[in-house]
PDB file of C-alpha atoms in Angstrom:
ATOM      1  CA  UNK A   1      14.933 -11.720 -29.941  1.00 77.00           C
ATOM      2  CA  UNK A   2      13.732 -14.922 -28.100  1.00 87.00           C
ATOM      3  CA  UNK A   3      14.872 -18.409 -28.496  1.00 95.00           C
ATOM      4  CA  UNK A   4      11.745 -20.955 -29.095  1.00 96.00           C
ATOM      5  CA  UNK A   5      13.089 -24.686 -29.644  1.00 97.00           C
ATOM      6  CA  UNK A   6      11.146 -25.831 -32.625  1.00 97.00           C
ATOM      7  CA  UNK A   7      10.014 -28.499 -30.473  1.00 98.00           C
ATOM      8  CA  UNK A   8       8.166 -26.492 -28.617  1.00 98.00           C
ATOM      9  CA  UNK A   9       4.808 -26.153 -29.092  1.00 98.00           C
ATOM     10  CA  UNK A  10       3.759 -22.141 -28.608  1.00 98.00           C
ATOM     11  CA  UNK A  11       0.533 -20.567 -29.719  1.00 98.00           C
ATOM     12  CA  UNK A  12       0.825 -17.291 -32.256  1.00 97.00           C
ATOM     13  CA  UNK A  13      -1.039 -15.422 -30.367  1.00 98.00           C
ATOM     14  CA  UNK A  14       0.734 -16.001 -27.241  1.00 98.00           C
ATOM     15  CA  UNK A  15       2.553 -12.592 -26.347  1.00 98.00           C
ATOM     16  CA  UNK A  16       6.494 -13.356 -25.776  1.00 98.00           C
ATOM     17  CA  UNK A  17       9.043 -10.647 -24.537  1.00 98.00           C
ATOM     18  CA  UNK A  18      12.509  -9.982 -25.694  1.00 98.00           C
ATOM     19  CA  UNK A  19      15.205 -12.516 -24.698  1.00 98.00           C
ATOM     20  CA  UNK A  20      12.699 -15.487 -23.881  1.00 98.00           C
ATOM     21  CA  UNK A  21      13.845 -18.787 -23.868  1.00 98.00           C
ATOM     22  CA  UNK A  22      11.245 -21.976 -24.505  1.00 98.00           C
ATOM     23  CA  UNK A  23      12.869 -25.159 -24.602  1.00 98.00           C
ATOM     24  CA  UNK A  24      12.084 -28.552 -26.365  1.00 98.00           C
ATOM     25  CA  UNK A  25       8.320 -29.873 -26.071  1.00 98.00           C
ATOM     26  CA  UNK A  26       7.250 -26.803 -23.527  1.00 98.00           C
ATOM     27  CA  UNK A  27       3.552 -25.651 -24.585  1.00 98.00           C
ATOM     28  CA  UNK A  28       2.536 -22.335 -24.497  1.00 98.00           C
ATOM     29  CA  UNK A  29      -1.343 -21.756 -24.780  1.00 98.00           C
ATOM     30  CA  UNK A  30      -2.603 -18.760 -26.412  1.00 98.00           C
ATOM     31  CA  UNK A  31      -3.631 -16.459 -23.765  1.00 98.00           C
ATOM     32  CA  UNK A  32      -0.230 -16.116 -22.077  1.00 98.00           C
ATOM     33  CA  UNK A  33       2.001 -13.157 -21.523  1.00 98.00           C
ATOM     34  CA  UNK A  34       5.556 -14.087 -20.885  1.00 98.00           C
ATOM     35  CA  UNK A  35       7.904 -11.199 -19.847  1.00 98.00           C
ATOM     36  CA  UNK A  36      11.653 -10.646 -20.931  1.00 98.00           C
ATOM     37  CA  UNK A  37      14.686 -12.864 -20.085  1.00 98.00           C
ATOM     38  CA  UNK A  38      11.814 -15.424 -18.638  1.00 98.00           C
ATOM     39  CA  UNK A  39      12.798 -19.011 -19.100  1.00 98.00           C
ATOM     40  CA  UNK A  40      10.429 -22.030 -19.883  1.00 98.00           C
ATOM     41  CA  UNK A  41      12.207 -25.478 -19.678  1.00 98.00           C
ATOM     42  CA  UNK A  42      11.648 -28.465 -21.560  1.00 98.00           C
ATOM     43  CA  UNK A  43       8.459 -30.217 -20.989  1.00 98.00           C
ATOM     44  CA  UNK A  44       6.917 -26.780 -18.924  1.00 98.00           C
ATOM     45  CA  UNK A  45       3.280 -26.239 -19.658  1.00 98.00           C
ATOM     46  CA  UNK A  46       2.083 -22.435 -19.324  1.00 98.00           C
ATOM     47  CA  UNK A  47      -1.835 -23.158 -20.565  1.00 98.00           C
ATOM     48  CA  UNK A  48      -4.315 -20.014 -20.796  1.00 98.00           C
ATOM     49  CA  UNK A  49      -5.018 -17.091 -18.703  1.00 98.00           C
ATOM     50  CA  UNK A  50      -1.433 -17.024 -17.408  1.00 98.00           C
ATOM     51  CA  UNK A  51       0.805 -13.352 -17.410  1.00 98.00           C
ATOM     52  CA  UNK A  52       4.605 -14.147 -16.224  1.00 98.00           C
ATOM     53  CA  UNK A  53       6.775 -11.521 -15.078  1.00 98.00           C
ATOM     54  CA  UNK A  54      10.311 -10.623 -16.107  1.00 98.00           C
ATOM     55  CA  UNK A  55      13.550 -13.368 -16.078  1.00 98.00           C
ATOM     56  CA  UNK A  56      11.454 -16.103 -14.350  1.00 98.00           C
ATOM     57  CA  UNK A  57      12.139 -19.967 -14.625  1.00 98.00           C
ATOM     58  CA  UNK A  58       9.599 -22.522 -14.820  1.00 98.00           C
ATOM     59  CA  UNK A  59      11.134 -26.214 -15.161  1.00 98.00           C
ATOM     60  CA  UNK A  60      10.344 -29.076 -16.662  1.00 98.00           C
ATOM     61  CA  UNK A  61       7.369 -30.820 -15.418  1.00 98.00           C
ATOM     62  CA  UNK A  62       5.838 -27.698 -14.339  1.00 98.00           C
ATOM     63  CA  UNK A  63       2.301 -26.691 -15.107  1.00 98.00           C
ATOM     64  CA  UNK A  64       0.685 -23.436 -15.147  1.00 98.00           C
ATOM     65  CA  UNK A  65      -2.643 -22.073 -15.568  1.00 98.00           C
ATOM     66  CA  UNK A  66      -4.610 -25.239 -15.357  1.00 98.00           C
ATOM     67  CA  UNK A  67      -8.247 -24.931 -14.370  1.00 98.00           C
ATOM     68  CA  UNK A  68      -8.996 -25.190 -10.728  1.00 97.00           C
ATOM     69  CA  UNK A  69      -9.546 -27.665  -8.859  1.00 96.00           C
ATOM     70  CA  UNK A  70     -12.942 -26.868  -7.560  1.00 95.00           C
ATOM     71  CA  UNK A  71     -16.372 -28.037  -8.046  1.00 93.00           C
ATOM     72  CA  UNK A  72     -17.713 -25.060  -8.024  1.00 93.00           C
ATOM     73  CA  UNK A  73     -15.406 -24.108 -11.844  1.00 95.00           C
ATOM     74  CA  UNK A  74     -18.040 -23.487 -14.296  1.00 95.00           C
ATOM     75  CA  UNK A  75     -15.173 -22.795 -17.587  1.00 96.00           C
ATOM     76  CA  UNK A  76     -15.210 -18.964 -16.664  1.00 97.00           C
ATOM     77  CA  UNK A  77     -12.160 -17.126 -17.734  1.00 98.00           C
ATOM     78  CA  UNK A  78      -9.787 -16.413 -14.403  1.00 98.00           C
ATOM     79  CA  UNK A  79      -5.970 -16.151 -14.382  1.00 98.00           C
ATOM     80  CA  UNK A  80      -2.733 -16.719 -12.804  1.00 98.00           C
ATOM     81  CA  UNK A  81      -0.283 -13.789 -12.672  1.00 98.00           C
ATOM     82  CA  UNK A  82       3.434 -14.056 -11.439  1.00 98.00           C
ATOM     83  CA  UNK A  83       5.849 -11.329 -10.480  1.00 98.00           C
ATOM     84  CA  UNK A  84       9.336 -10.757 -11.907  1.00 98.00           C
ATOM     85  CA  UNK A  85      12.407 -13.156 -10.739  1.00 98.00           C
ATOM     86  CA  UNK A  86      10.032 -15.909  -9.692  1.00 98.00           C
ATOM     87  CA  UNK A  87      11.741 -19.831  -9.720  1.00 98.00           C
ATOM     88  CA  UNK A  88       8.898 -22.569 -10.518  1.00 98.00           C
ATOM     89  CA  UNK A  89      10.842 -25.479  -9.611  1.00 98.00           C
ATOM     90  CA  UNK A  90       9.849 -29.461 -11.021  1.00 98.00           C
ATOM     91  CA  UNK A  91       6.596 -30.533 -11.206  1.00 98.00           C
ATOM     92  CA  UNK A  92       5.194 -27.513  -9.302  1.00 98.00           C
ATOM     93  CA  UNK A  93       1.741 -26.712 -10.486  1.00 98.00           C
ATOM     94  CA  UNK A  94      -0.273 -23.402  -9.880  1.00 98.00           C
ATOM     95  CA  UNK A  95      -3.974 -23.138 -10.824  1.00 98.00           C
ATOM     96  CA  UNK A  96      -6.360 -20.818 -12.148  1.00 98.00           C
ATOM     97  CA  UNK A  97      -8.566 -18.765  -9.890  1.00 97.00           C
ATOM     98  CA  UNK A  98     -12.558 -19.118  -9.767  1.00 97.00           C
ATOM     99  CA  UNK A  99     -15.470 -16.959 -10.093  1.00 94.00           C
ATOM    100  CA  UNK A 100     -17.106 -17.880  -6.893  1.00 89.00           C
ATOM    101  CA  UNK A 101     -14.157 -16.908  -4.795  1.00 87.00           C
ATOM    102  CA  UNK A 102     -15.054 -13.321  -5.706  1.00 90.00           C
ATOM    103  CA  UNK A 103     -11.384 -13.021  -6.700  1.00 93.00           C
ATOM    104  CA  UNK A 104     -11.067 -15.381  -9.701  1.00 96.00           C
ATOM    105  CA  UNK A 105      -7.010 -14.738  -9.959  1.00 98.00           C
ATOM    106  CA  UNK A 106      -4.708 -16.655  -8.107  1.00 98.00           C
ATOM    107  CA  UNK A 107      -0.993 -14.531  -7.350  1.00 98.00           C
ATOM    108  CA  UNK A 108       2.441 -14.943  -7.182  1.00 98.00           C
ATOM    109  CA  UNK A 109       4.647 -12.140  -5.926  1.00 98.00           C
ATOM    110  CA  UNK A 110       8.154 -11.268  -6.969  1.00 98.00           C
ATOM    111  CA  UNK A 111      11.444 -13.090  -5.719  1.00 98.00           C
ATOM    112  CA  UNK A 112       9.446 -16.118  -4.848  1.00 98.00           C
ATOM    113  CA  UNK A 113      10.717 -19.890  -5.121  1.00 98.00           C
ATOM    114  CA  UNK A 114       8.060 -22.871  -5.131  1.00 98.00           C
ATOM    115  CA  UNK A 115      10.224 -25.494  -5.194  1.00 98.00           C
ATOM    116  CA  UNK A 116       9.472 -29.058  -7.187  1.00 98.00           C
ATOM    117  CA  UNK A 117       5.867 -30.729  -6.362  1.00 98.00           C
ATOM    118  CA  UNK A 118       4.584 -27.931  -5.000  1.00 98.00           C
ATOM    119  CA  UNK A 119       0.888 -27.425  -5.375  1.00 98.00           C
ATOM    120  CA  UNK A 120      -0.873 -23.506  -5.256  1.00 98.00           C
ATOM    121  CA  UNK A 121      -4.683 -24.048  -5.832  1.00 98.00           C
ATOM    122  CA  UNK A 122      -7.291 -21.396  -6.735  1.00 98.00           C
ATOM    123  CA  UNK A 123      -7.352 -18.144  -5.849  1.00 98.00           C
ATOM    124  CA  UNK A 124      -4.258 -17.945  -3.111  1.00 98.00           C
ATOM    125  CA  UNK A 125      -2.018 -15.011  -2.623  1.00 98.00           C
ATOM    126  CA  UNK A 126       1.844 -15.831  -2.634  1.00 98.00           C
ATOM    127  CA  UNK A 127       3.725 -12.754  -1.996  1.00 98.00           C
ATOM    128  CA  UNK A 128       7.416 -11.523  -2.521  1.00 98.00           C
ATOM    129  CA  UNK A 129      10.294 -13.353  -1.434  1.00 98.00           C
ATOM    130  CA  UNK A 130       8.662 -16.574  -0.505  1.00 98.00           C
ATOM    131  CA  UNK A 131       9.701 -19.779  -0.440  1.00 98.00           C
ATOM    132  CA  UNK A 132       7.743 -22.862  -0.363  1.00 98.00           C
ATOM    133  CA  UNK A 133       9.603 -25.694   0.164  1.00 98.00           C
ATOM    134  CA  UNK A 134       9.145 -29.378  -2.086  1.00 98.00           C
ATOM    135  CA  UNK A 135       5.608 -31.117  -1.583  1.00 98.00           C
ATOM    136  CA  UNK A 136       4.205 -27.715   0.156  1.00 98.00           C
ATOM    137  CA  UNK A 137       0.811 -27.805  -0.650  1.00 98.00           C
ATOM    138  CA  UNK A 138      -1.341 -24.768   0.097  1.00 98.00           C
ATOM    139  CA  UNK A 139      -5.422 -25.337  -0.362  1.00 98.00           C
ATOM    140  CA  UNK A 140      -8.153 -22.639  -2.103  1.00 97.00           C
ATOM    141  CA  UNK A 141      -8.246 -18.938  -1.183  1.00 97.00           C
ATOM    142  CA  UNK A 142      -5.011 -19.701   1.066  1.00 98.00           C
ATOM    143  CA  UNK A 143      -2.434 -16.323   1.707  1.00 98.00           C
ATOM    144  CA  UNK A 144       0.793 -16.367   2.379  1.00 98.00           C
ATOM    145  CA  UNK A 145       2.536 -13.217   3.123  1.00 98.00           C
ATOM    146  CA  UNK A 146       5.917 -11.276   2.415  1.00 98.00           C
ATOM    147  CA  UNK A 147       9.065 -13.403   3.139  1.00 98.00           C
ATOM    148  CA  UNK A 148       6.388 -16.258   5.004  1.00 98.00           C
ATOM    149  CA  UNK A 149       9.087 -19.694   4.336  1.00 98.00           C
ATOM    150  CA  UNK A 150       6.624 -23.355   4.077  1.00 98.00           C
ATOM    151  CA  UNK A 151       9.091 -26.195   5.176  1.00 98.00           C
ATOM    152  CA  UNK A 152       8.908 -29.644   3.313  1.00 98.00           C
ATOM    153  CA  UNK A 153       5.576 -31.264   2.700  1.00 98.00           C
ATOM    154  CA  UNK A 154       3.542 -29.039   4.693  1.00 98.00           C
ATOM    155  CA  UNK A 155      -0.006 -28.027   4.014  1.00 98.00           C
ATOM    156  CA  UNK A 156      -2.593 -25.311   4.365  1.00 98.00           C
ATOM    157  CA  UNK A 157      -6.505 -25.675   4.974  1.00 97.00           C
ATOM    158  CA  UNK A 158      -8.278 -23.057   2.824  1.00 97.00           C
ATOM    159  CA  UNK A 159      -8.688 -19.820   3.618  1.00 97.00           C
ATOM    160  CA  UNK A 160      -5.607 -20.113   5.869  1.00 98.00           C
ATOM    161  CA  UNK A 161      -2.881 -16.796   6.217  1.00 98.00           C
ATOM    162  CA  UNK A 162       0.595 -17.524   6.849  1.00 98.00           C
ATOM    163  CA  UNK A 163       1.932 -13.657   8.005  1.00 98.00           C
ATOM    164  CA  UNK A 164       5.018 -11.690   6.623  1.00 98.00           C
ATOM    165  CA  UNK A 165       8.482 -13.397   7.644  1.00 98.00           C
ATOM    166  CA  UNK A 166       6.645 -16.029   9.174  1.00 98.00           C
ATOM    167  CA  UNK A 167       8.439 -19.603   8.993  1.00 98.00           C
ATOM    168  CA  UNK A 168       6.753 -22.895   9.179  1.00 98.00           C
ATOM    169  CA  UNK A 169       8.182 -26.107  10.730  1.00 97.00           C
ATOM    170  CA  UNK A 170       8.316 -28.604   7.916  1.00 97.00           C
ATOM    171  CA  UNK A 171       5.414 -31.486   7.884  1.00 97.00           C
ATOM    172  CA  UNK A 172       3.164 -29.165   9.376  1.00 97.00           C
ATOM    173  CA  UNK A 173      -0.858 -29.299   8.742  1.00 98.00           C
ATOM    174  CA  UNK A 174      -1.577 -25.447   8.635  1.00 98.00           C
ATOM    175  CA  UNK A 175      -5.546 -25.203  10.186  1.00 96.00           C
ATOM    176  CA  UNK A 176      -4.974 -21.935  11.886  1.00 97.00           C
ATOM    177  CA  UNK A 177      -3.599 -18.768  11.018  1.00 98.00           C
ATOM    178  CA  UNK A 178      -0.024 -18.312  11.368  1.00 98.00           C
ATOM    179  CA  UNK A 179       0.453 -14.783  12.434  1.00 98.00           C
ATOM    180  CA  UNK A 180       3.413 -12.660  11.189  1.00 98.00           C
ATOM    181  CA  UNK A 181       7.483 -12.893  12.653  1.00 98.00           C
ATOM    182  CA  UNK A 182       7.037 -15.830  14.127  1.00 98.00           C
ATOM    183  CA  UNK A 183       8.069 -19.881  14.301  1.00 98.00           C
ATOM    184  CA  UNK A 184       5.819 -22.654  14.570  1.00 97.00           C
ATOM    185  CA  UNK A 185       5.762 -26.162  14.446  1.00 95.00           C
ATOM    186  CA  UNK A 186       5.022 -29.218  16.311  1.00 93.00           C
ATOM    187  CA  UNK A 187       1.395 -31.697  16.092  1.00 92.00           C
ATOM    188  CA  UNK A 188      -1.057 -30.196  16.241  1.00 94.00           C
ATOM    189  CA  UNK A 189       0.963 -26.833  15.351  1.00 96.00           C
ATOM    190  CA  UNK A 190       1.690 -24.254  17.673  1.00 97.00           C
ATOM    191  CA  UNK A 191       3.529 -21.148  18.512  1.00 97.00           C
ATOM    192  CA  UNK A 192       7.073 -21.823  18.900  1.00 96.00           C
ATOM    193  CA  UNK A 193       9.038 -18.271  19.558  1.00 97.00           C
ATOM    194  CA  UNK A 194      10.002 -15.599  16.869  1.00 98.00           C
ATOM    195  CA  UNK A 195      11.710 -16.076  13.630  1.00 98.00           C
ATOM    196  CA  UNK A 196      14.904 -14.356  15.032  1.00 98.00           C
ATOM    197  CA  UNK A 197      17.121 -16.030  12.481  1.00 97.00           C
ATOM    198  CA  UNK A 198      15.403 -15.033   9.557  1.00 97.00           C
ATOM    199  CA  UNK A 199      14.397 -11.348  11.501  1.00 98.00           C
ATOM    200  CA  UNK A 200      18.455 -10.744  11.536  1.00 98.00           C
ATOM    201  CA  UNK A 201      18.620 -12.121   7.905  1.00 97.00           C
ATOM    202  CA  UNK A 202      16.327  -9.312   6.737  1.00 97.00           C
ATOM    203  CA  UNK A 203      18.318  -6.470   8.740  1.00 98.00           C
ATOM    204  CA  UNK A 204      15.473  -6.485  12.298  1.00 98.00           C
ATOM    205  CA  UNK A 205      17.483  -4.877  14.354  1.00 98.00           C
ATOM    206  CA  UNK A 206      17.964  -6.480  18.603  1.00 97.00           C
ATOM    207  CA  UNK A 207      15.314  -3.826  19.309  1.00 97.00           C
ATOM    208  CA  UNK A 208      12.846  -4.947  16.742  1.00 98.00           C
ATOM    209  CA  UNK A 209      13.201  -8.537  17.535  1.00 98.00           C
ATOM    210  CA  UNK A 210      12.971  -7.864  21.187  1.00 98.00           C
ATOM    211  CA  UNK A 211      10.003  -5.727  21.130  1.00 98.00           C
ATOM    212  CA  UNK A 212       8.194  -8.307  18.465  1.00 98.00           C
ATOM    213  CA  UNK A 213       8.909 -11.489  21.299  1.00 98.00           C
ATOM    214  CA  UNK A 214       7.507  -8.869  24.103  1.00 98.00           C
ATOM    215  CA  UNK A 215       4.352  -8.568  22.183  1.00 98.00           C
ATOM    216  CA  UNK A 216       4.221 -12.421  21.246  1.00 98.00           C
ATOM    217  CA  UNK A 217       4.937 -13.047  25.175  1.00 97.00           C
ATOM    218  CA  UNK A 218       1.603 -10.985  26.139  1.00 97.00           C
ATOM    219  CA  UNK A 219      -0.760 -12.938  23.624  1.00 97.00           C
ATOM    220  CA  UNK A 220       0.880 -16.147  24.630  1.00 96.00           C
ATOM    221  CA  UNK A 221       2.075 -16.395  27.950  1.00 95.00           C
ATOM    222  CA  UNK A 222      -0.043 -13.491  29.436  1.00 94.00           C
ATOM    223  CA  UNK A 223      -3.237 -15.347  30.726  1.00 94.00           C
ATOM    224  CA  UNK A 224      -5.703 -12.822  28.895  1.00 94.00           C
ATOM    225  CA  UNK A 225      -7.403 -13.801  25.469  1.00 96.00           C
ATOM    226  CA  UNK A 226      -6.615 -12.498  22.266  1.00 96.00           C
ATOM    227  CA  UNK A 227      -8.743  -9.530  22.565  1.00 96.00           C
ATOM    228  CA  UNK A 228      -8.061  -8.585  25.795  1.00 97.00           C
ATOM    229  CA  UNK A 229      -3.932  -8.935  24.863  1.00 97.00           C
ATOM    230  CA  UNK A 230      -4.329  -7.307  21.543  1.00 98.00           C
ATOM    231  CA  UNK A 231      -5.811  -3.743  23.638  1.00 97.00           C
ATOM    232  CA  UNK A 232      -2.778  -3.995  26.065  1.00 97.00           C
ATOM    233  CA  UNK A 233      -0.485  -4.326  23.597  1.00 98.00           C
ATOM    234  CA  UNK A 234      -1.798  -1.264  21.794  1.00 97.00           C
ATOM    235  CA  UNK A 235      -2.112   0.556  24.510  1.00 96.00           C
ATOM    236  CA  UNK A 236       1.448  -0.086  25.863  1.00 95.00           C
ATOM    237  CA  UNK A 237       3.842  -0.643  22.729  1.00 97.00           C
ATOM    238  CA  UNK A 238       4.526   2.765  20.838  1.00 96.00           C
ATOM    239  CA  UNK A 239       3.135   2.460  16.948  1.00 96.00           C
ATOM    240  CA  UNK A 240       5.699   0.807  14.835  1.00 97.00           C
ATOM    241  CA  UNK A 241       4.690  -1.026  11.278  1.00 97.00           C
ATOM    242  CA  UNK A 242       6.018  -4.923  13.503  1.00 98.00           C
ATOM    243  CA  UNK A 243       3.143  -3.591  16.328  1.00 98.00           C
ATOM    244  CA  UNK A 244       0.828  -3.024  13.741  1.00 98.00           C
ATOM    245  CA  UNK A 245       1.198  -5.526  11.679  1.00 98.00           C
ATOM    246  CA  UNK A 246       0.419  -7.981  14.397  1.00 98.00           C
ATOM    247  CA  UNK A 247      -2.387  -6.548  15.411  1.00 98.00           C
ATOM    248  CA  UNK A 248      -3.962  -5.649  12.141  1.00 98.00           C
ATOM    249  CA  UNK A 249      -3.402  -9.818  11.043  1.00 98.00           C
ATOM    250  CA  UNK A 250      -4.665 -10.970  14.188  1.00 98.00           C
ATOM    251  CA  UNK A 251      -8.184  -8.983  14.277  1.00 97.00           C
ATOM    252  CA  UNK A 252      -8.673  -9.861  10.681  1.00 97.00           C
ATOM    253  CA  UNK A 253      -8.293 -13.177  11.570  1.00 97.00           C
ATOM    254  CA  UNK A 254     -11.322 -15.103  10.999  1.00 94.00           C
ATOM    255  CA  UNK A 255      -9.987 -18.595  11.359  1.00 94.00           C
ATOM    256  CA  UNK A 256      -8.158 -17.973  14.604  1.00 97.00           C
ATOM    257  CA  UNK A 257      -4.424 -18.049  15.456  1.00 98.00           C
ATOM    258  CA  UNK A 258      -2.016 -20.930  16.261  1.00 97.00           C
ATOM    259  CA  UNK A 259      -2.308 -21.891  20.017  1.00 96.00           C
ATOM    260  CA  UNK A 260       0.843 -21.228  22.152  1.00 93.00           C
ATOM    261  CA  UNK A 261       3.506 -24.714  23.269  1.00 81.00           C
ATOM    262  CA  UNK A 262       3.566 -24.232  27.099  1.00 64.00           C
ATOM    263  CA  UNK A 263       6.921 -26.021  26.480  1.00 57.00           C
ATOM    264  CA  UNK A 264       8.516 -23.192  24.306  1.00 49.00           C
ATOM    265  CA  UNK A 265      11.138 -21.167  26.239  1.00 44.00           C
ATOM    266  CA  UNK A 266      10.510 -18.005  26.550  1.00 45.00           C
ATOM    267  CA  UNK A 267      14.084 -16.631  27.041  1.00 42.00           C
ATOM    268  CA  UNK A 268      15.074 -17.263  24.047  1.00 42.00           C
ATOM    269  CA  UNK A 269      16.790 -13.558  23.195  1.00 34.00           C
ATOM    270  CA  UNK A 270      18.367 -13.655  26.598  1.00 32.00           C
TER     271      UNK A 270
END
């Protein structure tokens, strides 16, 4: 049985799961599915389109589902759909996806935070165990991968990709890809070493870290372009899911990667 404040304003057609909790003035639209043990704060809007996993939290000020920001919406039906476990923090605001993105749904994975004021616009991809941190602001069609951490009041051009375990310097303007395991930061932003902090966190072993920098130090500090440093490294690095997945972001990236700091130190495991 769910607890709705009679405050709250929820539609009857809305679909609500067992042990849901909607506090005073929160408004639920019609075409929402909210999962079990999800709480909606006071003053939380969830408007239509919207499916929310299991024992979420959206607080107040938070708004959900609201039409896209984008010229191109013509009032087609698109959605928003959020994993299980996911913490919508103050004021954040995800929108609806669009039909000329081709993908008209915009995605948040499981495990995720978005912390207060933080903006996801049409049709980006947040996966699990994110975190983006207050005033991130990511722009249309943006992705942001498994475990990728957004410091404080940075933002994303559209169409950017932040990689898996990737963590970005706070106050950073995000206008190239940001390829997986690694650190960046810095104006304009730029390569800064590997994640090796968060790598440990998430149970990398030395080898994995080690043999993740080695790759990083070939595109980077090898004096061949990308292409050239992506064949050597598959060529001379056994296959590994970390190999791959660097190599598999990097040729599908179509904005280009983050440029390497000539300052960064490159001994940094030693």
């Amino acid at each position: 049985m769910s607890n709705i404040h009679p405050l709250a304003t929820v539609h009857p057609n809305a679909k609500i799961g067992e042990n849901v909790e909607i506090g005073p003035y929160a408004y639920i639209d019609e075409f929402v599915e909210i999962g079990d043990g999800t709480k909606i704060l006071p003053h939380a809007t969830v408007f239509n389109y919207v499916k929310i996993g299991k024992d979420c939290t959206v607080f107040p000020g938070a708004v959900i589902g609201a039409i896209p920001q984008d010229l191109k919406f013509e009032g087609e039906v698109t959605y928003v759909e959020i994993g299980d476990r996911v913490n919508i923090r103050e004021c954040a605001t995800v929108n609806r996806g669009t039909k000329a993105s081709g993908k008209g749904i915009t995605r948040i994975g499981s495990d995720t935070l978005l912390m207060s004021y933080t903006h996801v616009a049409h049709d980006c991809t947040v996966g699990n165990h994110c975190i983006l941190v207050s005033y991130v602001g990511i722009a249309g069609e943006t992705d942001v991968d498994d475990w990728a951490i957004l410091g404080g009041s940075t933002v994303a051009h559209q169409f950017s990709k932040i990689g898996t375990h990737a963590m970005v310097g706070g106050g950073s303007k995000i206008n190239k890809d940001v390829p997986p395991y690694v650190l960046c930061g810095r104006e304009p932003l730029v390569y800064a070493g590997v994640n090796i902090v968060g790598l440990r966190r998430r149970g990398f072993t030395s080898d994995q870290i080690r043999m993740i920098k080695d790759i990083y130090d070939i595109i980077y500090f090898g004096g061949m372009n990308v292409t050239d440093a992506l064949d050597k490294i598959e060529a001379g690095f056994p296959e590994c899911p970390e190999r791959d997945t660097i190599i598999k972001f990097i040729r599908g990236s179509k904005r280009g990667i983050i440029k390497g700091n000539t300052a960064t130190v490159k001994g940094e495991l030693e």
